[in-house]
Short mmCIF file of C-alpha atoms in Angstrom, two decimals:
data_model
loop_
_atom_site.label_atom_id
_atom_site.label_comp_id
_atom_site.label_asym_id
_atom_site.label_seq_id
_atom_site.Cartn_x
_atom_site.Cartn_y
_atom_site.Cartn_z
CA UNK A 1 -99.64 119.96 135.12
CA UNK A 2 -101.19 118.88 131.85
CA UNK A 3 -99.27 116.15 130.03
CA UNK A 4 -98.48 114.91 126.58
CA UNK A 5 -99.99 111.45 126.12
CA UNK A 6 -98.33 109.03 123.69
CA UNK A 7 -100.58 106.08 122.80
CA UNK A 8 -99.35 103.05 120.87
CA UNK A 9 -97.87 99.59 120.93
CA UNK A 10 -94.86 98.70 123.06
CA UNK A 11 -92.43 96.49 121.16
CA UNK A 12 -89.31 94.46 121.71
CA UNK A 13 -86.57 94.75 119.10
CA UNK A 14 -84.50 91.63 118.50
CA UNK A 15 -81.45 92.29 116.37
CA UNK A 16 -78.77 90.11 114.89
CA UNK A 17 -75.24 91.08 115.87
CA UNK A 18 -73.87 89.51 112.67
CA UNK A 19 -75.07 88.95 109.14
CA UNK A 20 -77.36 86.09 110.17
CA UNK A 21 -79.34 85.03 113.20
CA UNK A 22 -77.92 81.54 113.03
CA UNK A 23 -74.27 81.94 112.05
CA UNK A 24 -71.87 80.13 114.37
CA UNK A 25 -70.25 83.24 115.84
CA UNK A 26 -73.60 84.89 116.57
CA UNK A 27 -73.99 83.66 120.13
CA UNK A 28 -76.41 86.35 121.27
CA UNK A 29 -78.88 88.96 120.09
CA UNK A 30 -79.15 92.64 120.88
CA UNK A 31 -82.54 93.23 122.49
CA UNK A 32 -84.14 96.61 123.18
CA UNK A 33 -87.56 97.90 124.26
CA UNK A 34 -89.07 100.29 121.74
CA UNK A 35 -91.98 101.22 119.55
CA UNK A 36 -92.51 104.56 117.85
CA UNK A 37 -94.79 106.09 120.47
CA UNK A 38 -92.62 104.90 123.38
CA UNK A 39 -89.58 106.34 121.60
CA UNK A 40 -91.31 109.71 121.33
CA UNK A 41 -92.39 109.59 124.97
CA UNK A 42 -88.89 108.85 126.31
CA UNK A 43 -87.34 111.58 124.16
CA UNK A 44 -89.92 114.15 125.27
CA UNK A 45 -89.38 113.23 128.92
CA UNK A 46 -85.63 113.75 128.52
CA UNK A 47 -86.39 117.19 127.05
CA UNK A 48 -88.12 117.95 130.39
CA UNK A 49 -91.69 117.66 129.13
CA UNK A 50 -94.40 116.10 131.29
CA UNK A 51 -95.36 113.00 129.33
CA UNK A 52 -97.29 109.78 129.86
CA UNK A 53 -97.29 106.65 127.75
CA UNK A 54 -100.14 104.19 127.40
CA UNK A 55 -99.91 100.76 125.83
CA UNK A 56 -101.19 97.29 126.63
CA UNK A 57 -98.90 94.82 128.41
CA UNK A 58 -99.30 91.25 129.61
CA UNK A 59 -98.87 90.89 133.34
CA UNK A 60 -95.41 89.36 133.65
CA UNK A 61 -91.84 90.13 134.73
CA UNK A 62 -90.76 91.31 131.27
CA UNK A 63 -93.54 93.89 131.18
CA UNK A 64 -92.55 95.08 134.64
CA UNK A 65 -88.95 95.53 133.53
CA UNK A 66 -89.94 97.60 130.48
CA UNK A 67 -92.30 99.73 132.55
CA UNK A 68 -89.49 100.36 135.04
CA UNK A 69 -87.20 101.45 132.20
CA UNK A 70 -89.83 103.91 130.95
CA UNK A 71 -90.20 105.30 134.47
CA UNK A 72 -86.42 105.80 134.74
CA UNK A 73 -86.59 107.96 131.63
CA UNK A 74 -89.20 110.09 133.39
CA UNK A 75 -92.28 108.75 131.59
CA UNK A 76 -95.52 108.42 133.54
CA UNK A 77 -96.86 104.86 133.10
CA UNK A 78 -99.70 105.03 135.62
CA UNK A 79 -102.38 104.44 132.96
CA UNK A 80 -100.80 101.25 131.61
CA UNK A 81 -103.35 98.72 130.35
CA UNK A 82 -102.89 95.06 131.24
CA UNK A 83 -104.37 92.54 128.82
CA UNK A 84 -103.41 89.43 126.89
CA UNK A 85 -100.31 87.28 126.98
CA UNK A 86 -97.51 88.75 124.89
CA UNK A 87 -95.57 91.82 123.82
CA UNK A 88 -95.18 92.37 120.09
CA UNK A 89 -91.71 92.10 118.61
CA UNK A 90 -89.81 92.93 115.48
CA UNK A 91 -86.68 91.20 114.23
CA UNK A 92 -84.02 93.23 112.50
CA UNK A 93 -81.78 91.14 110.27
CA UNK A 94 -78.89 93.60 110.02
CA UNK A 95 -76.01 94.07 112.38
CA UNK A 96 -76.34 97.22 114.50
CA UNK A 97 -79.36 98.42 112.53
CA UNK A 98 -77.02 100.21 110.17
CA UNK A 99 -78.33 99.01 106.84
CA UNK A 100 -81.86 98.88 105.52
CA UNK A 101 -81.84 95.17 106.24
CA UNK A 102 -84.85 92.91 106.49
CA UNK A 103 -87.49 93.53 109.15
CA UNK A 104 -89.83 90.77 110.31
CA UNK A 105 -92.81 91.79 112.44
CA UNK A 106 -94.26 89.47 115.05
CA UNK A 107 -97.16 91.54 116.35
CA UNK A 108 -100.25 89.38 115.81
CA UNK A 109 -102.03 88.40 119.00
CA UNK A 110 -99.98 90.84 121.06
CA UNK A 111 -101.64 92.46 124.04
CA UNK A 112 -101.94 95.79 122.24
CA UNK A 113 -103.24 94.29 118.99
CA UNK A 114 -106.17 92.75 120.88
CA UNK A 115 -107.45 96.02 122.33
CA UNK A 116 -111.07 96.93 121.64
CA UNK A 117 -113.08 100.05 122.40
CA UNK A 118 -114.48 98.33 125.50
CA UNK A 119 -110.96 98.25 126.99
CA UNK A 120 -110.56 102.04 126.89
CA UNK A 121 -111.80 104.25 129.71
CA UNK A 122 -111.76 107.51 127.79
CA UNK A 123 -112.20 109.78 130.78
CA UNK A 124 -109.28 108.18 132.61
CA UNK A 125 -107.11 108.01 129.49
CA UNK A 126 -107.48 111.71 128.67
CA UNK A 127 -107.55 113.09 132.20
CA UNK A 128 -104.90 115.80 132.71
CA UNK A 129 -103.87 115.58 129.04
CA UNK A 130 -103.56 118.58 126.71
CA UNK A 131 -101.66 116.88 123.87
CA UNK A 132 -102.26 113.43 122.33
CA UNK A 133 -99.68 111.78 120.09
CA UNK A 134 -100.34 108.67 117.98
CA UNK A 135 -98.99 107.09 114.81
CA UNK A 136 -100.28 105.37 111.68
CA UNK A 137 -98.80 102.12 113.00
CA UNK A 138 -101.87 101.61 115.21
CA UNK A 139 -104.62 101.50 112.54
CA UNK A 140 -102.23 99.49 110.36
CA UNK A 141 -102.62 96.49 112.67
CA UNK A 142 -106.33 95.66 112.43
CA UNK A 143 -109.86 97.01 112.16
CA UNK A 144 -110.51 97.00 115.91
CA UNK A 145 -107.55 99.28 116.53
CA UNK A 146 -108.78 101.63 113.81
CA UNK A 147 -112.05 101.89 115.75
CA UNK A 148 -110.16 102.34 119.03
CA UNK A 149 -108.10 105.12 117.51
CA UNK A 150 -111.14 106.90 116.11
CA UNK A 151 -112.87 106.71 119.49
CA UNK A 152 -109.86 108.25 121.24
CA UNK A 153 -109.33 110.95 118.60
CA UNK A 154 -112.95 112.03 118.64
CA UNK A 155 -112.98 112.26 122.42
CA UNK A 156 -109.70 114.18 122.44
CA UNK A 157 -110.98 116.66 119.88
CA UNK A 158 -114.18 117.20 121.89
CA UNK A 159 -112.01 118.03 124.91
CA UNK A 160 -109.88 120.56 123.01
CA UNK A 161 -106.73 118.42 123.21
CA UNK A 162 -104.04 119.10 120.59
CA UNK A 163 -103.50 115.98 118.46
CA UNK A 164 -100.30 115.03 116.62
CA UNK A 165 -99.64 112.10 114.32
CA UNK A 166 -96.64 110.48 112.67
CA UNK A 167 -97.48 109.06 109.24
CA UNK A 168 -95.32 105.97 109.77
CA UNK A 169 -95.90 103.83 106.70
CA UNK A 170 -95.01 100.14 106.92
CA UNK A 171 -96.42 98.17 104.01
CA UNK A 172 -95.84 94.87 105.83
CA UNK A 173 -98.30 95.91 108.55
CA UNK A 174 -101.31 96.76 106.37
CA UNK A 175 -102.42 93.17 105.92
CA UNK A 176 -106.10 93.05 106.90
CA UNK A 177 -107.70 93.88 103.58
CA UNK A 178 -107.74 97.68 103.55
CA UNK A 179 -105.44 100.29 102.09
CA UNK A 180 -104.21 103.25 104.18
CA UNK A 181 -106.18 105.63 101.98
CA UNK A 182 -109.39 103.91 103.11
CA UNK A 183 -108.59 104.55 106.78
CA UNK A 184 -106.17 107.38 107.37
CA UNK A 185 -108.02 110.44 105.97
CA UNK A 186 -110.84 110.01 108.49
CA UNK A 187 -108.38 109.76 111.37
CA UNK A 188 -106.19 112.58 110.12
CA UNK A 189 -109.21 114.90 110.05
CA UNK A 190 -108.90 115.17 113.85
CA UNK A 191 -105.22 116.15 113.82
CA UNK A 192 -103.60 119.53 114.43
CA UNK A 193 -100.00 118.42 113.81
CA UNK A 194 -98.75 116.03 111.12
CA UNK A 195 -95.24 114.67 110.67
CA UNK A 196 -93.93 112.22 108.09
CA UNK A 197 -92.44 112.50 104.62
CA UNK A 198 -93.81 113.31 101.19
CA UNK A 199 -93.96 109.64 100.21
CA UNK A 200 -95.96 108.60 103.29
CA UNK A 201 -98.33 111.50 102.71
CA UNK A 202 -98.88 110.22 99.19
CA UNK A 203 -99.60 106.67 100.40
CA UNK A 204 -101.88 107.63 103.25
CA UNK A 205 -103.50 110.92 102.27
CA UNK A 206 -103.41 110.86 98.48
CA UNK A 207 -101.20 113.91 98.02
CA UNK A 208 -99.13 114.19 94.86
CA UNK A 209 -95.46 113.20 94.66
CA UNK A 210 -93.15 113.12 91.66
CA UNK A 211 -91.96 109.56 91.05
CA UNK A 212 -88.68 110.88 89.60
CA UNK A 213 -87.48 112.28 92.94
CA UNK A 214 -84.52 110.34 94.33
CA UNK A 215 -81.38 110.49 96.48
CA UNK A 216 -79.72 112.93 94.10
CA UNK A 217 -82.62 115.37 93.79
CA UNK A 218 -81.60 118.83 95.00
CA UNK A 219 -82.67 120.16 98.36
CA UNK A 220 -84.35 123.10 96.61
CA UNK A 221 -86.47 120.72 94.51
CA UNK A 222 -87.41 118.70 97.57
CA UNK A 223 -88.39 121.88 99.40
CA UNK A 224 -90.78 122.76 96.57
CA UNK A 225 -92.21 119.23 96.65
CA UNK A 226 -92.67 119.45 100.42
CA UNK A 227 -94.42 122.79 100.13
CA UNK A 228 -96.78 121.43 97.47
CA UNK A 229 -97.56 118.34 99.55
CA UNK A 230 -98.16 120.39 102.69
CA UNK A 231 -100.44 122.80 100.87
CA UNK A 232 -102.52 119.88 99.61
CA UNK A 233 -102.89 118.60 103.17
CA UNK A 234 -103.87 122.03 104.47
CA UNK A 235 -106.52 122.22 101.77
CA UNK A 236 -107.90 118.74 102.50
CA UNK A 237 -107.76 118.89 106.30
CA UNK A 238 -108.94 122.15 107.82
CA UNK A 239 -107.98 121.16 111.37
CA UNK A 240 -104.29 120.76 110.49
CA UNK A 241 -102.07 123.69 111.52
CA UNK A 242 -98.52 122.32 111.47
CA UNK A 243 -96.72 119.87 109.15
CA UNK A 244 -93.13 118.63 109.24
CA UNK A 245 -91.35 116.35 106.78
CA UNK A 246 -88.05 114.51 107.07
CA UNK A 247 -85.60 113.84 104.25
CA UNK A 248 -83.16 111.08 105.14
CA UNK A 249 -80.78 109.38 102.72
CA UNK A 250 -78.09 106.74 103.23
CA UNK A 251 -75.23 105.84 100.90
CA UNK A 252 -73.75 103.09 103.06
CA UNK A 253 -74.40 101.47 106.46
CA UNK A 254 -72.76 104.26 108.48
CA UNK A 255 -73.81 107.23 106.33
CA UNK A 256 -76.82 109.49 106.79
CA UNK A 257 -77.84 112.79 105.21
CA UNK A 258 -80.68 114.42 107.12
CA UNK A 259 -82.76 117.59 106.87
CA UNK A 260 -86.33 118.59 107.63
CA UNK A 261 -89.02 121.00 106.52
CA UNK A 262 -91.72 122.76 108.53
CA UNK A 263 -94.93 124.15 107.10
CA UNK A 264 -97.82 126.29 108.26
CA UNK A 265 -100.49 127.88 106.12
CA UNK A 266 -98.36 131.05 106.01
CA UNK A 267 -94.73 129.85 106.09
CA UNK A 268 -92.50 127.10 104.71
CA UNK A 269 -89.12 126.60 106.39
CA UNK A 270 -86.20 124.20 105.85
CA UNK A 271 -83.46 123.16 108.25
CA UNK A 272 -79.74 123.00 107.68
CA UNK A 273 -78.45 119.74 106.22
CA UNK A 274 -76.81 117.33 108.68
CA UNK A 275 -74.53 114.59 107.37
CA UNK A 276 -72.43 111.91 109.04
CA UNK A 277 -70.44 108.80 108.22
CA UNK A 278 -70.48 107.60 111.82
CA UNK A 279 -74.03 106.32 112.33
CA UNK A 280 -74.38 104.02 115.33
CA UNK A 281 -78.09 103.22 115.19
CA UNK A 282 -80.60 104.75 112.76
CA UNK A 283 -83.67 103.14 114.40
CA UNK A 284 -85.82 105.78 116.09
CA UNK A 285 -84.35 108.88 114.41
CA UNK A 286 -87.75 109.80 112.98
CA UNK A 287 -89.31 109.40 116.42
CA UNK A 288 -86.68 111.71 117.91
CA UNK A 289 -87.51 114.24 115.17
CA UNK A 290 -91.19 113.95 116.16
CA UNK A 291 -90.32 114.53 119.82
CA UNK A 292 -88.25 117.59 118.94
CA UNK A 293 -91.11 118.88 116.79
CA UNK A 294 -93.65 118.54 119.62
CA UNK A 295 -91.21 120.06 122.12
CA UNK A 296 -90.56 123.06 119.90
CA UNK A 297 -94.25 123.66 119.20
CA UNK A 298 -95.14 123.46 122.90
CA UNK A 299 -92.43 126.01 123.66
CA UNK A 300 -93.75 128.33 120.90
CA UNK A 301 -90.43 128.60 119.09
CA UNK A 302 -90.01 130.45 115.80
CA UNK A 303 -90.50 128.47 112.56
CA UNK A 304 -86.75 128.20 112.01
CA UNK A 305 -86.18 127.11 115.59
CA UNK A 306 -88.97 124.53 115.28
CA UNK A 307 -87.51 122.78 112.24
CA UNK A 308 -83.94 123.07 113.54
CA UNK A 309 -84.90 121.61 116.92
CA UNK A 310 -86.76 118.69 115.34
CA UNK A 311 -84.01 117.96 112.83
CA UNK A 312 -81.30 118.26 115.46
CA UNK A 313 -83.08 115.77 117.71
CA UNK A 314 -83.52 113.32 114.85
CA UNK A 315 -79.88 113.62 113.83
CA UNK A 316 -78.58 113.15 117.39
CA UNK A 317 -80.48 109.85 117.70
CA UNK A 318 -78.22 108.37 115.00
CA UNK A 319 -75.42 108.21 117.60
CA UNK A 320 -77.40 106.43 120.34
CA UNK A 321 -77.68 102.65 120.57
CA UNK A 322 -81.18 101.20 120.96
CA UNK A 323 -84.64 102.49 120.10
CA UNK A 324 -84.76 105.17 122.83
CA UNK A 325 -82.71 108.30 122.25
CA UNK A 326 -81.01 110.62 124.72
CA UNK A 327 -83.26 113.67 124.27
CA UNK A 328 -80.55 115.88 122.75
CA UNK A 329 -81.86 118.43 120.30
CA UNK A 330 -78.69 119.81 118.72
#
């Protein structure tokens, strides 16, 4: 059976359980394995899709434990790369991940960040794969990984593999002297499926976005903005066939308002609006949306079913602790 391949950096999330890492009552941290691509892989596996995940790990007991966790979720890890000495981390300075908080990345010199094109056996990587998923987090790390990603994307396209991307934009990661607009359009030109939001599309692909849009902008206005943005992408990137955008707003640490849009060259569809005041963990909700989007496309659902499945998966992740979701789609 052909598999979905998710390629990207494995991470460890370290999270304060109070308002500070060093307050007296904060005697421990919450620690979870994660990373956008791993989050997508575990969600897809729980939706009963055949999926493999490839990242670079150091050879140690911590790596083995994370790999075992991925396997328990049903993710194939047979193509794991072993290199370097450490797993990248990020520190979340907000209790339970409920507020925007402060994020500190510690990803330099990680095993994944040191990958080069010489480390990738393309034939092995893409064997038995019919769908490749990646995110903008990879080329954000350094120039070598941009070259690695381009090598993989070109080979995947030559093999007729469907390619999806999440336009994850993290301004703290783009620190090696280039702007996303200098890198991302070339990589996006290989992609069939794009997910993100209208603001990330603006930052990475140069599409237009109205600076006056905010939390209180109507859903109808946002739908028009999403349609305009998607049409610009379709015009710029002839390979692209499917686009999905998320709209997520929070009024307080436990609140979330969530809906999504789905676009093809012929149709533009919006989901129902989901809202809750009982958020448990908002980390990974976009990744769950991405997993639901891929799942729905692979199962050839109708446009309304596609956007509802993706949005439902993203919303359900809000009630699951940790980076990995539970694979629910409604």
